[in-house]
mmCIF file of C-alpha atoms and ligand atoms in Angstrom:
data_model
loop_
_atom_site.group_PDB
_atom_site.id
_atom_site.type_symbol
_atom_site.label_atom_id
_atom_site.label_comp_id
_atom_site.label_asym_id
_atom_site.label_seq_id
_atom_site.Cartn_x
_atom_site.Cartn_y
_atom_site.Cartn_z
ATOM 1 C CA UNK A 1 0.000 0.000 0.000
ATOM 2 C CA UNK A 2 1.247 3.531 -0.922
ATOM 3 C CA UNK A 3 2.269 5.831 1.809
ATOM 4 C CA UNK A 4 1.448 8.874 -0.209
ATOM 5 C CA UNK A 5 -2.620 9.160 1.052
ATOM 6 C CA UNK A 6 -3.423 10.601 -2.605
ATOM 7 C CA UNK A 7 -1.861 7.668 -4.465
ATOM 8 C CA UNK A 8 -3.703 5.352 -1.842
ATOM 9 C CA UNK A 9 -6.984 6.688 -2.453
ATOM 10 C CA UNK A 10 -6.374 6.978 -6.128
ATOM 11 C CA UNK A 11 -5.734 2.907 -5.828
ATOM 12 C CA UNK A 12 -8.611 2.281 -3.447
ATOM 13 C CA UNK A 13 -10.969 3.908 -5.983
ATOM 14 C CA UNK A 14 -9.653 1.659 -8.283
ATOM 15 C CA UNK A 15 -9.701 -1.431 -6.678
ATOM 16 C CA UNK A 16 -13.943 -0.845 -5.287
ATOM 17 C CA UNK A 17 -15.099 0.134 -8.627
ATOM 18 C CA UNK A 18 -14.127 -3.179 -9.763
ATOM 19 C CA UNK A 19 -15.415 -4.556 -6.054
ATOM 20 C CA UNK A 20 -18.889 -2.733 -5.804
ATOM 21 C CA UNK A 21 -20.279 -2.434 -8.879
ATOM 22 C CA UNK A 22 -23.449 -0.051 -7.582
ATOM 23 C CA UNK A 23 -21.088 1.962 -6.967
ATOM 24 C CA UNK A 24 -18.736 2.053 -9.599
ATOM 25 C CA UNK A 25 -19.911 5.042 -11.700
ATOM 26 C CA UNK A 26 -19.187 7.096 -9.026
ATOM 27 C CA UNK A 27 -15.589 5.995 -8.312
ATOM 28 C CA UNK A 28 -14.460 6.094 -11.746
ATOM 29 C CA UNK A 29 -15.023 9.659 -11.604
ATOM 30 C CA UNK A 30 -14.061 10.461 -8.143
ATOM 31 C CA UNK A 31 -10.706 8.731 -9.113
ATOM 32 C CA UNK A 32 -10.034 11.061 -12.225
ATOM 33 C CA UNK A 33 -10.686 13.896 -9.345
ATOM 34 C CA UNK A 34 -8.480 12.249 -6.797
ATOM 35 C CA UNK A 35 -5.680 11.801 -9.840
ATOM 36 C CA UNK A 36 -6.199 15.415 -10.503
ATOM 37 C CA UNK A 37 -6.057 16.462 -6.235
ATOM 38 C CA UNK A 38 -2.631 14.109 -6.095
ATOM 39 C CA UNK A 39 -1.057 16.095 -8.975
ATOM 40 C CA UNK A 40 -1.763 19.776 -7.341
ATOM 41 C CA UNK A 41 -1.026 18.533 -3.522
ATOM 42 C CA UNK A 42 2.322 17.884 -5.396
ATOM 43 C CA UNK A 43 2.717 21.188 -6.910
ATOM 44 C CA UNK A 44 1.465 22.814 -4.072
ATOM 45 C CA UNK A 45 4.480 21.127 -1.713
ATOM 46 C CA UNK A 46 6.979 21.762 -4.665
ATOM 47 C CA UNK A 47 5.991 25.721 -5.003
ATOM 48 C CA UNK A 48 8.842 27.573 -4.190
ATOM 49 C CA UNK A 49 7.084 29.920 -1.962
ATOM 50 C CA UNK A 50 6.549 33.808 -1.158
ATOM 51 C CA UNK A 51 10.212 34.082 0.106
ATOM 52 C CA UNK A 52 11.800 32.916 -2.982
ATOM 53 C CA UNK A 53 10.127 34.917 -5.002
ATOM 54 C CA UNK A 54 10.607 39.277 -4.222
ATOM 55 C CA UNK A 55 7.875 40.155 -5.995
ATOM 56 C CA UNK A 56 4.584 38.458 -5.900
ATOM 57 C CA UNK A 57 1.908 38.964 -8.581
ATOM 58 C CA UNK A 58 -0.619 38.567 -6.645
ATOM 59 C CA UNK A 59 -1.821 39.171 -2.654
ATOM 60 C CA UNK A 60 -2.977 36.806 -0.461
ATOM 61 C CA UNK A 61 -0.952 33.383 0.026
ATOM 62 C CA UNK A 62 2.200 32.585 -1.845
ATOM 63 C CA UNK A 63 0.367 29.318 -3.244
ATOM 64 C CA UNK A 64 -2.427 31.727 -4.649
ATOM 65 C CA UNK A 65 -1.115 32.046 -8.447
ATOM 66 C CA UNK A 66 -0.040 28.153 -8.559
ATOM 67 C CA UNK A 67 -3.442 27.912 -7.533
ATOM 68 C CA UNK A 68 -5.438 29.770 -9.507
ATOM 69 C CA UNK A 69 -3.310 28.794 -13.010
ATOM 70 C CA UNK A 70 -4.680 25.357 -11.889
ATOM 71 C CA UNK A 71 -8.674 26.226 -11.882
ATOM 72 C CA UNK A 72 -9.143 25.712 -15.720
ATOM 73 C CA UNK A 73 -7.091 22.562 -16.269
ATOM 74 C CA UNK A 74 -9.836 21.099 -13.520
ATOM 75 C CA UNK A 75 -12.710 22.513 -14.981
ATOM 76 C CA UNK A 76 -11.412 20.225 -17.754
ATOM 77 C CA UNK A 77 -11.182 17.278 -16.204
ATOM 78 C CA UNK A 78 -14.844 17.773 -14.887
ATOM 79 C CA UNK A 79 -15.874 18.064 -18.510
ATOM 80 C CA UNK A 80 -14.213 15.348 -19.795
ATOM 81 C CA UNK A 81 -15.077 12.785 -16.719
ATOM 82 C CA UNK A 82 -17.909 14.368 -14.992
ATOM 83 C CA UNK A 83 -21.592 13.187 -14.856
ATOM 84 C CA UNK A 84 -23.461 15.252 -17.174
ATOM 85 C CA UNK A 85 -24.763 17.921 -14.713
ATOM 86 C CA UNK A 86 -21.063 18.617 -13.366
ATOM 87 C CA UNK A 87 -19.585 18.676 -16.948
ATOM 88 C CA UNK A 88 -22.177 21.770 -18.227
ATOM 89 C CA UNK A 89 -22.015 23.706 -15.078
ATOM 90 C CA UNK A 90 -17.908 23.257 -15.631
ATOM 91 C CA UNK A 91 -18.395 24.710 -19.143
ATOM 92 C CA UNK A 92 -19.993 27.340 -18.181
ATOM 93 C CA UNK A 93 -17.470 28.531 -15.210
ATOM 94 C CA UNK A 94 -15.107 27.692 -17.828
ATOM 95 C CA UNK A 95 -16.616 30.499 -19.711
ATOM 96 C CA UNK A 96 -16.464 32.867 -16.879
ATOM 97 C CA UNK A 97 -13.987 35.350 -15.853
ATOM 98 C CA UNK A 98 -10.877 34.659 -13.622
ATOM 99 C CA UNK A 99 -11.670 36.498 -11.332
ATOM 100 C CA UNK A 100 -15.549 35.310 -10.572
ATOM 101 C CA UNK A 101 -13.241 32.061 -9.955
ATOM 102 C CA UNK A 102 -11.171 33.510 -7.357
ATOM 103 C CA UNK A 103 -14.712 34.701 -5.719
ATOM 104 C CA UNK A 104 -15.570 31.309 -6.005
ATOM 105 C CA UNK A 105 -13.057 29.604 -4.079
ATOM 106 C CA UNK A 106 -12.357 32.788 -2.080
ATOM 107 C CA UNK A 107 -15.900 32.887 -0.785
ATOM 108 C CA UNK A 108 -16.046 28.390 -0.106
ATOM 109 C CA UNK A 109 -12.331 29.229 1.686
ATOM 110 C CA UNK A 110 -13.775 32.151 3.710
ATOM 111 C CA UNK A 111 -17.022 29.678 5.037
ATOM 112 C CA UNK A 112 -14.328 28.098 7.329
ATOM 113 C CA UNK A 113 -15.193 28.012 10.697
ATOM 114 C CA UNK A 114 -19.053 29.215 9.830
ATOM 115 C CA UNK A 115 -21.916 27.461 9.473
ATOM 116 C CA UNK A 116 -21.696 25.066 5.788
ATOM 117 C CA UNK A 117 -23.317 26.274 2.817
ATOM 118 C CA UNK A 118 -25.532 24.048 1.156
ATOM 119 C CA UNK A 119 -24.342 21.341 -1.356
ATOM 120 C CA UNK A 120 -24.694 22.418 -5.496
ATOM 121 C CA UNK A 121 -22.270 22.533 -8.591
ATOM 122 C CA UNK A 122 -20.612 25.384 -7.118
ATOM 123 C CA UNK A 123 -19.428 24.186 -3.713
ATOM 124 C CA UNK A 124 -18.539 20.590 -5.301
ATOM 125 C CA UNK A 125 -16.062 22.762 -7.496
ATOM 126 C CA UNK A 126 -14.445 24.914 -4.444
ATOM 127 C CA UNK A 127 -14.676 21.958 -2.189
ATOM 128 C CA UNK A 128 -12.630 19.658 -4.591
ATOM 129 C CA UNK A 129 -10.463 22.095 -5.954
ATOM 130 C CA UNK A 130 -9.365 23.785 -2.750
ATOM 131 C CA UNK A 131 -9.104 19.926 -0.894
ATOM 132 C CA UNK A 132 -5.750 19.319 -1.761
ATOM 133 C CA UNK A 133 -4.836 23.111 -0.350
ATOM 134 C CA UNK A 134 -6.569 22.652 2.946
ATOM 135 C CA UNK A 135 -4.905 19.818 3.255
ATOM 136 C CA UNK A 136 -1.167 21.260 2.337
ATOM 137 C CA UNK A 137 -2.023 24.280 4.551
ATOM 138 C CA UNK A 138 -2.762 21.885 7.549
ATOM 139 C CA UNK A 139 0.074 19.748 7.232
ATOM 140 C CA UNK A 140 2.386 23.078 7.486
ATOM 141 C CA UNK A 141 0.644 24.043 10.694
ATOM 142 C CA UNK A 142 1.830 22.820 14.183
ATOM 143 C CA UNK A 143 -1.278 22.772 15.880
ATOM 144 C CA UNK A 144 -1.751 19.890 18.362
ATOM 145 C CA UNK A 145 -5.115 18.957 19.633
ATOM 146 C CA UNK A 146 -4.923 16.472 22.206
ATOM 147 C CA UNK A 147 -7.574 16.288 24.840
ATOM 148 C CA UNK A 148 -9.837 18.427 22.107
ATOM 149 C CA UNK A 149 -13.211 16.817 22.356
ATOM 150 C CA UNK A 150 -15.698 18.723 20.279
ATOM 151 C CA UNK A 151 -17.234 17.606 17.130
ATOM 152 C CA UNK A 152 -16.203 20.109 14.321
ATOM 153 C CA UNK A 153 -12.771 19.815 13.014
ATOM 154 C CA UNK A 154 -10.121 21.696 15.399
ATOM 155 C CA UNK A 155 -8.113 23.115 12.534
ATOM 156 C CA UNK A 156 -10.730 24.500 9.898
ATOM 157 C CA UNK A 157 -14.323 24.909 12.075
ATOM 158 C CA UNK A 158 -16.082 22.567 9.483
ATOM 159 C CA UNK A 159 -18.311 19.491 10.234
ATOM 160 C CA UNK A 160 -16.827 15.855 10.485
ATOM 161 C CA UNK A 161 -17.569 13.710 7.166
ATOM 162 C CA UNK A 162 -17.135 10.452 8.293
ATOM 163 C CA UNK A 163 -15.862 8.954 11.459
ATOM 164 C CA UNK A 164 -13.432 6.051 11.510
ATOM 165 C CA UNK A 165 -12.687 2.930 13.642
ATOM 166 C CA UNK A 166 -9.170 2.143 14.453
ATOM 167 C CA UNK A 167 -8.042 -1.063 16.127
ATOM 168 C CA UNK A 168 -7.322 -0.291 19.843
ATOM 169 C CA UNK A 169 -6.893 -3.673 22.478
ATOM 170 C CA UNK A 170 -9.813 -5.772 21.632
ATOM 171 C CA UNK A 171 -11.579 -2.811 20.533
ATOM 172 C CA UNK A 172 -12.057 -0.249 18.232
ATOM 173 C CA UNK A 173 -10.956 3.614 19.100
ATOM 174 C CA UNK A 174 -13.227 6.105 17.187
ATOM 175 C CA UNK A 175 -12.099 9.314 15.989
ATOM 176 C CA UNK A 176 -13.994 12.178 13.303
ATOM 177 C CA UNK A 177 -12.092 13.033 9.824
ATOM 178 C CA UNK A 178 -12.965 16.482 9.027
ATOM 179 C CA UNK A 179 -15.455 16.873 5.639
ATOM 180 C CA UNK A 180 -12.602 19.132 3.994
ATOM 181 C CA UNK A 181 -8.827 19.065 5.250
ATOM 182 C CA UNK A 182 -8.976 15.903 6.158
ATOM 183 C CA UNK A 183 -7.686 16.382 9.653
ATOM 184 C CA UNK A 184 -8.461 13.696 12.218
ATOM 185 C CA UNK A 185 -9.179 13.649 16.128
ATOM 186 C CA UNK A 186 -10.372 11.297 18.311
ATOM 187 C CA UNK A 187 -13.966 11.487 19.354
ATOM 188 C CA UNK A 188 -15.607 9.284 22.318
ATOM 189 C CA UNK A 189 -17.654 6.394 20.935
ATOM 190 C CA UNK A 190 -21.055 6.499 22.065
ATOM 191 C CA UNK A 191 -21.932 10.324 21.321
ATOM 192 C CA UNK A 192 -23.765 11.752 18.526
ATOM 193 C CA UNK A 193 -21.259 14.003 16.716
ATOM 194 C CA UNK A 194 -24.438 16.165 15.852
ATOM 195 C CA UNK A 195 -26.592 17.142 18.996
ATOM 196 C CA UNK A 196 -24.286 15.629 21.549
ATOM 197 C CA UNK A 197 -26.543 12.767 22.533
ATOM 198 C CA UNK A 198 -25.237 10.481 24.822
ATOM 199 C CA UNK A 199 -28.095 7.894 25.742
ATOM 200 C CA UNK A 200 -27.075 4.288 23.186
ATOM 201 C CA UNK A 201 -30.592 3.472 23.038
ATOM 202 C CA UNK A 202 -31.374 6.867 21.079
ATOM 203 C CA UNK A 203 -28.069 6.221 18.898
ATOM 204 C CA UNK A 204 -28.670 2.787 16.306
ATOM 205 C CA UNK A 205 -26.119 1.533 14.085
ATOM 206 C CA UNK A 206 -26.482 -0.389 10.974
ATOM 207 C CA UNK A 207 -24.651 -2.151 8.992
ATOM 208 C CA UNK A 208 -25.261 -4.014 5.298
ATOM 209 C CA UNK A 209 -23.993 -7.812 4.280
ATOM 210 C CA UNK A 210 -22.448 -6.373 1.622
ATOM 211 C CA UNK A 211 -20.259 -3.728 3.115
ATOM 212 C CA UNK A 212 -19.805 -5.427 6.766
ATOM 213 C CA UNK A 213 -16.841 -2.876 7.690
ATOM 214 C CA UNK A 214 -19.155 0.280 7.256
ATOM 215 C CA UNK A 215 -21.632 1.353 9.700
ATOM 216 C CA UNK A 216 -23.900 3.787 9.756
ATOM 217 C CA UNK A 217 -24.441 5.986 12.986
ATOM 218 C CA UNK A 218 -27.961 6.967 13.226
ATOM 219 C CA UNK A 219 -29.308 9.525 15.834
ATOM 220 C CA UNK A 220 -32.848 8.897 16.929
ATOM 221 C CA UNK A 221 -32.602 12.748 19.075
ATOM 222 C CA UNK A 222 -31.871 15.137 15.584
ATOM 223 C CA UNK A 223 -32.055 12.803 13.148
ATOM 224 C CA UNK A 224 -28.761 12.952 11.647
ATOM 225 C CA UNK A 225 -26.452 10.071 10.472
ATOM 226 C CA UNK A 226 -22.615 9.844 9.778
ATOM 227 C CA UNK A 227 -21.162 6.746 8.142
ATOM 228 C CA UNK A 228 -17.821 5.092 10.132
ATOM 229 C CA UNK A 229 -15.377 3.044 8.366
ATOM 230 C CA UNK A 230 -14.412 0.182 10.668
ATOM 231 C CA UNK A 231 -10.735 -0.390 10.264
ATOM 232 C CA UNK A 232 -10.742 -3.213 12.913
ATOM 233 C CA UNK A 233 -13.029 -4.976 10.447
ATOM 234 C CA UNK A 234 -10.913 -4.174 7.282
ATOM 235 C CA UNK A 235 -7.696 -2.682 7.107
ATOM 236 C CA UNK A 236 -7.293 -2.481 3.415
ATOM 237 C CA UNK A 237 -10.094 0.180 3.649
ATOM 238 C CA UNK A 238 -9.108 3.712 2.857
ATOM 239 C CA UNK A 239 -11.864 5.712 5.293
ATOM 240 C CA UNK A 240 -12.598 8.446 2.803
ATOM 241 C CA UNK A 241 -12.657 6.028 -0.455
ATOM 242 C CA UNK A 242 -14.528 3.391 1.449
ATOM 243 C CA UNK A 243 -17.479 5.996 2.595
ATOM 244 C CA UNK A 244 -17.664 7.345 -0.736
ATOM 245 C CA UNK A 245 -18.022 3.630 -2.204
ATOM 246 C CA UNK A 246 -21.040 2.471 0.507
ATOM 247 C CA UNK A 247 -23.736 4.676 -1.580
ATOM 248 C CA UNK A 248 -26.414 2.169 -0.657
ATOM 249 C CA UNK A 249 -26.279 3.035 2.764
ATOM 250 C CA UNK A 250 -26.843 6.535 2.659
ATOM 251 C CA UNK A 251 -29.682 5.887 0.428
ATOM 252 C CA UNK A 252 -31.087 3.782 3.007
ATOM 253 C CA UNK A 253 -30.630 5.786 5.825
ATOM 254 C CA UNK A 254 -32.231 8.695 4.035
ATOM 255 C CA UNK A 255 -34.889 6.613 2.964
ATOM 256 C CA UNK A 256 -35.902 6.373 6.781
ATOM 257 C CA UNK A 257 -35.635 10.128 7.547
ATOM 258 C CA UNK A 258 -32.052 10.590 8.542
ATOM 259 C CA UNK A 259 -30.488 13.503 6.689
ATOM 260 C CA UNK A 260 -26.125 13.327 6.435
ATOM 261 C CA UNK A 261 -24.083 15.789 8.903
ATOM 262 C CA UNK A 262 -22.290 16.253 5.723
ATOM 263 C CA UNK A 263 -22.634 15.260 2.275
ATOM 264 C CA UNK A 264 -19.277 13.741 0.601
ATOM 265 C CA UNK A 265 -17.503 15.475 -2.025
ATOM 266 C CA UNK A 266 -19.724 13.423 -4.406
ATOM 267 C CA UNK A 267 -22.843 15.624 -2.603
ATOM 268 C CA UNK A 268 -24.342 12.055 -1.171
HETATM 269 ZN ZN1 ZN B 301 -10.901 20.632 8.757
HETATM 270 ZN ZN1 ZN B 302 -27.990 13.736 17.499
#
């Protein structure tokens, strides 16, 4: 298994769409996105930086013209590999101006730490784009968070997109992986990373035959559900790949009134 995490998930994609066909579709194209994501993380880490560079074109971050030369090339890639809604509304932000882009993914940056906005064409763009930064801007940051035991994600404000199970004894030690850098912190078990609820009878899980090592974590209080890759269960899985690939389990829990803390970059 690859230790960089893009080339992993770029694998893992791989490997389900063969495994699950229900959801293959799906991870066909979120593997062209994650291929695209690897390459700028890359660029991003190989940018020389403000200080080599006297005069900047541009304010804001160093990274910001890398950045925003790379918009266009993945509008591109939508077009080409997208589902037919995503490819049109890429055309036509193709055919904008560059600088309604930089609103764009100045205005989904600037959300950190506020309430999310609600899922569309728009914020799949900025979300998947801007990923691979989040990420890179994280991973230069020497924050620590131990003993942190909220739900939203300790470096960015946003809500957790999946939670994940990591072997731990004879059990399984839970911890929240943030909806957009990626960033993960340990969370107790038993406690609804929505409304706080603490009472197990009030808090079902479910799991399918088909996908044994993902659960779904149903709250009976707000009605809200998160999905949990179980790595005790499977440790091949890649968490974010994995909850992507289990589409028939948000469908179900939605199907009984449970609405997602957080959609997934494919808006399920
Ligand atoms: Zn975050
Ligand atoms: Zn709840």
């Amino acid at each position: 298994m690859s230790r960089d995490p893009w080339q992993r998930r770029t694998e893992r994609a791989k490997e389900l769409a063969r495994q699950y066909p229900f959801a293959a579709e799906i991870l066909r194209f979120y593997g062209e996105v994650v291929r695209f994501q690897k390459d700028l993380y890359h660029r991003l880490e190989g940018s020389p930086g403000r200080k080599h560079s006297p005069k900047p074109q541009v304010a804001g971050p160093p990274e910001l013209g890398l950045l925003l030369a790379r918009f266009r090339p993945f509008l591109s890639v939508v077009q080409a590999h997208g589902p037919a809604q995503l490819a049109q509304a890429a055309r036509q932000l193709d055919a904008g101006s560059g600088d309604s882009h930089t609103q764009l993914l100045n205005a989904f940056w600037d959300h950190m730490g506020t309430a999310d906005a609600p899922p569309g064409p728009e914020q799949f763009f900025a979300r998947a784009f801007l990923e691979p930064y989040a990420e890179f801007v994280r991973s230069r940051s020497d924050l620590h968070w131990d003993g942190y035991t909220q739900s939203i994600c300790p470096f960015c404000g946003r809500q957790p997109g999946l939670g994940v199970l990591r072997p731990l004894g004879d059990g399984g030690q839970r911890s929240l992986v943030c909806s957009f850098c990626a960033a993960e912190w340990q969370f107790r078990r038993i406690v609804c990373a929505s409304c706080g609820e603490q009472d197990h009878r009030k808090l079902p899980v479910y799991t399918a035959d088909e996908l044994p090592h993902v659960r779904v974590e149903c709250c009976d209080t707000c009605k809200r559900y998160l999905k949990t890759v179980d790595l005790t269960k499977n440790g091949l899985a890649d968490p974010v790949v994995d909850e992507i690939a289990a589409v028939p389990l948000d469908l179900w829990a939605q199907e009984r009134g449970y609405t997602k803390l957080q959609p997934n970059l494919m808006q399920l």
